[in-house]
Short mmCIF file of C-alpha atoms in Angstrom, two decimals:
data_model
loop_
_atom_site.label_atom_id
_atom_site.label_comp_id
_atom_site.label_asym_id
_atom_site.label_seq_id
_atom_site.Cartn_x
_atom_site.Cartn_y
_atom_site.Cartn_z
CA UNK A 19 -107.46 -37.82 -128.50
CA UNK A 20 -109.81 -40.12 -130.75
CA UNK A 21 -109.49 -43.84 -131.21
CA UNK A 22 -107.31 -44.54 -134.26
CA UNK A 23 -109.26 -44.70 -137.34
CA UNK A 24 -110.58 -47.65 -137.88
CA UNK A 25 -110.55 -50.46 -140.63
CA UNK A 26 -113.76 -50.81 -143.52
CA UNK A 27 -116.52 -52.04 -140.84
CA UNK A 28 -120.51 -52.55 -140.74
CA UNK A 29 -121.79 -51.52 -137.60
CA UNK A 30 -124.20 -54.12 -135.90
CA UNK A 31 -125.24 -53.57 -132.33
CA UNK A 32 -125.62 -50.78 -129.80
CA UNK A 33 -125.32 -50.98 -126.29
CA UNK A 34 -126.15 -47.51 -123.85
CA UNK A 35 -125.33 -47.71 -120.58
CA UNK A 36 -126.61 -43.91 -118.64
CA UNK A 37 -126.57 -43.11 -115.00
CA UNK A 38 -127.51 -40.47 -112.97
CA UNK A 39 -127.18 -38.98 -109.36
CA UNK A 40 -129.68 -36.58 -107.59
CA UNK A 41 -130.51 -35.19 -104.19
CA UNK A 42 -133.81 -35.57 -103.00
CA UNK A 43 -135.95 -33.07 -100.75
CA UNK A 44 -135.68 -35.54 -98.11
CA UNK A 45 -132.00 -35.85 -97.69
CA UNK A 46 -131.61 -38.93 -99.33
CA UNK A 47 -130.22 -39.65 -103.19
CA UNK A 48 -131.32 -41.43 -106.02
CA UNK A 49 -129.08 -43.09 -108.04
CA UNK A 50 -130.34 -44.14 -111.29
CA UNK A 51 -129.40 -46.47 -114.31
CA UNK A 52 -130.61 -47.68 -117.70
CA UNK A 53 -129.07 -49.74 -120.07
CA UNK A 54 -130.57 -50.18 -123.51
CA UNK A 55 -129.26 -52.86 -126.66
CA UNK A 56 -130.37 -52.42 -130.08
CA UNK A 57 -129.29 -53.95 -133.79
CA UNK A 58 -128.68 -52.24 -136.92
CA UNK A 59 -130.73 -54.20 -138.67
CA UNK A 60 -134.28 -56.18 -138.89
CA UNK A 61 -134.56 -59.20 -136.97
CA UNK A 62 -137.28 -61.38 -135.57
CA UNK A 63 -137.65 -62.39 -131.70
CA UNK A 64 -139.90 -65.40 -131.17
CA UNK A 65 -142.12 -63.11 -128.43
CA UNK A 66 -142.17 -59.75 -130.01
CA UNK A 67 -142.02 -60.44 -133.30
CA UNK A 68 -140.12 -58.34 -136.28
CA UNK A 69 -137.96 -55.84 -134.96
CA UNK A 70 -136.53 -53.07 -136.79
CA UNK A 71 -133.38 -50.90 -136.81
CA UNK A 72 -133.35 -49.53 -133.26
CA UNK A 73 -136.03 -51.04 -131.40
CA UNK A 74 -134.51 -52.06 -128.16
CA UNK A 75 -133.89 -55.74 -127.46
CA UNK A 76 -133.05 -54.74 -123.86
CA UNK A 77 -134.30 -51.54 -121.98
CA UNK A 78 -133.83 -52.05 -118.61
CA UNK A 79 -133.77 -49.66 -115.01
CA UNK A 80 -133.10 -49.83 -111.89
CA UNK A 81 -133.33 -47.16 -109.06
CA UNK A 82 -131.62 -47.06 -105.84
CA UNK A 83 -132.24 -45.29 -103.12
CA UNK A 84 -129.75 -44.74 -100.30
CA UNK A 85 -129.14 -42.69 -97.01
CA UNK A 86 -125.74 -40.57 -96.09
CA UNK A 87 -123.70 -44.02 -95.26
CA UNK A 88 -124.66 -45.46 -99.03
CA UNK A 89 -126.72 -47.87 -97.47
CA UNK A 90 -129.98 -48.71 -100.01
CA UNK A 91 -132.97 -47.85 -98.19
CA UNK A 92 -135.46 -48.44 -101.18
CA UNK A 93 -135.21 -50.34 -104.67
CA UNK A 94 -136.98 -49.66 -107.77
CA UNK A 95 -136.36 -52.25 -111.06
CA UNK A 96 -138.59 -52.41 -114.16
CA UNK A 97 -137.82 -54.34 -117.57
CA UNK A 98 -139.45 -52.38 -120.40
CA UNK A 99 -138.29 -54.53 -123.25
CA UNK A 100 -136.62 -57.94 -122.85
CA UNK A 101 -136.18 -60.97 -125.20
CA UNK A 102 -138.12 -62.91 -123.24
CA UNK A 103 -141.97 -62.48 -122.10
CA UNK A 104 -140.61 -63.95 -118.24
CA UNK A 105 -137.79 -61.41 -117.65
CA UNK A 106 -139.27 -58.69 -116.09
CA UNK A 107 -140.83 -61.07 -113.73
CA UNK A 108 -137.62 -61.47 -111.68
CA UNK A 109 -137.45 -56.95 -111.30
CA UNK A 110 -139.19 -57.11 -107.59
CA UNK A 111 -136.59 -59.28 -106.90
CA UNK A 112 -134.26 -56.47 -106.48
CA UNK A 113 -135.62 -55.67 -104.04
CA UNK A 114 -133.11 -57.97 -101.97
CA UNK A 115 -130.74 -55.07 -102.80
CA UNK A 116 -131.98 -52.81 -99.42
CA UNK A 117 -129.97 -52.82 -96.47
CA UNK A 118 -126.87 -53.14 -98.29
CA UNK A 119 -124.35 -50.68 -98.65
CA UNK A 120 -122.67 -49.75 -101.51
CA UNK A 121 -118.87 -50.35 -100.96
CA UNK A 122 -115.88 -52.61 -100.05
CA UNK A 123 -117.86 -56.24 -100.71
CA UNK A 124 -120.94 -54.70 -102.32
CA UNK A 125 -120.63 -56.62 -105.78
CA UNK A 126 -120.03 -60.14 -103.98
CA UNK A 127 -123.42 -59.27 -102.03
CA UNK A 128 -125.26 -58.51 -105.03
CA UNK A 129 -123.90 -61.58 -106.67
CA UNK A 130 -124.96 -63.90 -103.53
CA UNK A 131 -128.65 -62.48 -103.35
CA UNK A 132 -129.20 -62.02 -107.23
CA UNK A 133 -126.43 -63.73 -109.38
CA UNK A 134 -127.51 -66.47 -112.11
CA UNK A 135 -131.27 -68.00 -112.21
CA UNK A 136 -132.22 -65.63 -109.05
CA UNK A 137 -131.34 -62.12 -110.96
CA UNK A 138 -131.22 -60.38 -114.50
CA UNK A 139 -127.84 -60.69 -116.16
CA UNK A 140 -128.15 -56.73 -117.39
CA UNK A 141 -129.73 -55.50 -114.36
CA UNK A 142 -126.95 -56.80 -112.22
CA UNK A 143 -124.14 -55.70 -114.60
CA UNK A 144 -125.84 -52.37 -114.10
CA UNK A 145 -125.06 -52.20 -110.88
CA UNK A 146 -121.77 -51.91 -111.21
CA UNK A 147 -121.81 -48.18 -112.75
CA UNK A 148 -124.58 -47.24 -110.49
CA UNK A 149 -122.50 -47.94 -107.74
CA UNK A 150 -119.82 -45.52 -109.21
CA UNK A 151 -122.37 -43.22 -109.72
CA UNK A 152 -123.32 -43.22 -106.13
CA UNK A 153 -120.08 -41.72 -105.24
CA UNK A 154 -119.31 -39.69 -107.99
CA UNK A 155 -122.55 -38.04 -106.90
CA UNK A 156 -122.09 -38.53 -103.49
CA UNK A 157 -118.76 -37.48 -102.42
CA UNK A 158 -118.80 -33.97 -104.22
CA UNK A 159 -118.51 -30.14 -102.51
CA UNK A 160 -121.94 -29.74 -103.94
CA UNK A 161 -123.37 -32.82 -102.48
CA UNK A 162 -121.68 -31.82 -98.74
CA UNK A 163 -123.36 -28.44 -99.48
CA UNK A 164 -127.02 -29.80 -100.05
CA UNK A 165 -126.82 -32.10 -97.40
CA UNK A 166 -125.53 -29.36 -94.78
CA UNK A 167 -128.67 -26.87 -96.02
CA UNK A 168 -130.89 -29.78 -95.67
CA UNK A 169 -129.80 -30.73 -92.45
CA UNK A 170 -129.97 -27.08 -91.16
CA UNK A 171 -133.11 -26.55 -92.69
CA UNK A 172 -134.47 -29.85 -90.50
CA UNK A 173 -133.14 -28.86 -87.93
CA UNK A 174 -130.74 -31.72 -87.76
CA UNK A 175 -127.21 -29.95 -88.05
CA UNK A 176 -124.33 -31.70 -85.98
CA UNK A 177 -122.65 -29.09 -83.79
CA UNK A 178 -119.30 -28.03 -84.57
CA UNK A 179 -115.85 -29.34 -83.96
CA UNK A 180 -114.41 -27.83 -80.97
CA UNK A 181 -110.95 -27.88 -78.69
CA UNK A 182 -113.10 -30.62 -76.69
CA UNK A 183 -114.51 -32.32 -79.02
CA UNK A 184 -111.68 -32.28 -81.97
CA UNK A 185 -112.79 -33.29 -85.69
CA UNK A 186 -113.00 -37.07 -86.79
CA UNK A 187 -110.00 -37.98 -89.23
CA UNK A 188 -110.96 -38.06 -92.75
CA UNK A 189 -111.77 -41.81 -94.14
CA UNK A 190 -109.32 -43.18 -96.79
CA UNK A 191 -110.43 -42.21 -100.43
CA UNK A 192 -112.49 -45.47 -101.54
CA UNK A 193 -110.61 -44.89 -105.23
CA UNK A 194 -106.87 -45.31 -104.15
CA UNK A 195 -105.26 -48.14 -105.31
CA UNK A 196 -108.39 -48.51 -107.83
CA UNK A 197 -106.56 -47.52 -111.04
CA UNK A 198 -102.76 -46.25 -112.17
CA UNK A 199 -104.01 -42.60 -111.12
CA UNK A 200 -104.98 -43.22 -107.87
CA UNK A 201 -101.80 -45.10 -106.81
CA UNK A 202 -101.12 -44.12 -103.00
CA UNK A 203 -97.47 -43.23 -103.86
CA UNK A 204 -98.63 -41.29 -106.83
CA UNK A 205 -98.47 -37.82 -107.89
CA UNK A 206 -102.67 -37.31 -107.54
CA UNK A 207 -103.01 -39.22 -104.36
CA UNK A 208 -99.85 -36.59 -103.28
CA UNK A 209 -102.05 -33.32 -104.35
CA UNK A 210 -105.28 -34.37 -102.84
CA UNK A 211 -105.46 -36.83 -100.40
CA UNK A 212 -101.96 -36.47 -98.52
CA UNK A 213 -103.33 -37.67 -95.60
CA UNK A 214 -103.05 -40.92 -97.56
CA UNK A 215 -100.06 -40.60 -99.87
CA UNK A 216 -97.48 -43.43 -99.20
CA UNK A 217 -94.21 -41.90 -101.53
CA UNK A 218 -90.72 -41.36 -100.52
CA UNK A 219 -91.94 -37.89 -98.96
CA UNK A 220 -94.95 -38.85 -97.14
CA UNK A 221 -94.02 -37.83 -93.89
CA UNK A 222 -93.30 -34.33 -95.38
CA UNK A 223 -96.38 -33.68 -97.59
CA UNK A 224 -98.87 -34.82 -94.72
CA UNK A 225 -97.47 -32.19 -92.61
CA UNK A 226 -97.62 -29.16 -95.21
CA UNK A 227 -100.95 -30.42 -95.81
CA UNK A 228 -102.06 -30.24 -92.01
CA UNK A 229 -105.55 -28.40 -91.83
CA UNK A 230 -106.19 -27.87 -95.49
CA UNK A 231 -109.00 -29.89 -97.34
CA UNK A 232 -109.20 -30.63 -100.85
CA UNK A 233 -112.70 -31.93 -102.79
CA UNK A 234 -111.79 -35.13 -104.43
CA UNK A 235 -111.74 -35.70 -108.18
CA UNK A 236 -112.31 -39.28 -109.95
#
């Protein structure tokens, strides 16, 4: 269903926001944003001088690399066009990013190491949808079924579950509770993560869901 149709309007500014996930040959995954401003119209920047309809004001990217536990092993920033002539000088500084992981606390870290005068404003707000990316990348079946063929193809396969050595329990979903969907007493938290669901009839759909596994949808 669209939007509802709008008023008579002139349309002024663009801003793309794009992110993507991939596997790498080495086991680990590259997460990837860009975000990109641009004006409708001509307009002069003191640096760059006259800029027309579609040349970018901002085109900035940031790459993060990160191991099975989402913890950034390796960063990757670069400003290709800014307002400024000094903005890109502050990309290594992203740098600060490795040896955090992405989840519960992740955005106060980034603010701490790289918020106001020690970061880029559109860099950092970047972050924000890279991080999503990282799991809607990272917590797929197809993802589990790289990283299994990668680790048997190292040689590195864990062994198998057995009667003496019985399965870990499964974590709690990092998107309950993160939108009206994903409410833990709500019908999608009840169809696939029981494990987790909190409604009237918890007790009931845990156990009919005893042994099954479900791939979780965000």
């Amino acid at each position: 269903m669209p939007l509802s149709p709008p008023i008579g309007r002139q349309h002024l500014h663009t801003r793309r926001v794009v992110c993507q996930g991939f596997f790498r040959d080495d086991g680990l995954w590259d997460i990837e944003g860009r975000i990109t401003d641009e004006k409708t119209y001509d307009h002069a920047n003191e640096w760059r001088g006259a800029l027309r309809p579609g040349d970018f004001v901002h085109d900035m990217s940031i790459r993060l690399t990160v191991d099975q536990t989402f913890t950034i092993v390796e960063v990757d920033a670069v400003t290709d066009k800014s307002p400024y002539r000094m903005c890109g000088d502050i990309a290594p500084d992203f740098r600060k990013l490795i040896g955090l992981r992405i989840g519960g606390g992740f955005h106060r870290a980034v603010r701490e190491r790289l918020g106001g005068i020690h970061g880029c404003t559109h860099i950092v707000e970047l972050l924000g949808p890279v991080a999503t990316t990282a799991f809607q990348t990272m917590s797929s079946g197809k993802a589990r079924e790289l990283n299994r063929a990668h680790l048997a193809k190292s040689g590195n396969s864990s062994e198998p579950a057995t009667a003496d050595a019985p399965a870990k329990p499964r974590r709690r979903p990092y998107v309950i509770d993160t939108c009206h969907a994903w409410a833990a007493d709500g019908a999608v938290v009840k169809r696939w993560a029981p494990d987790f669901y909190t409604g009237p009839d918890a007790e009931a759909v845990r156990a009919a869901a005893a042994g099954k596994e479900v791939e979780i949808e965000d």
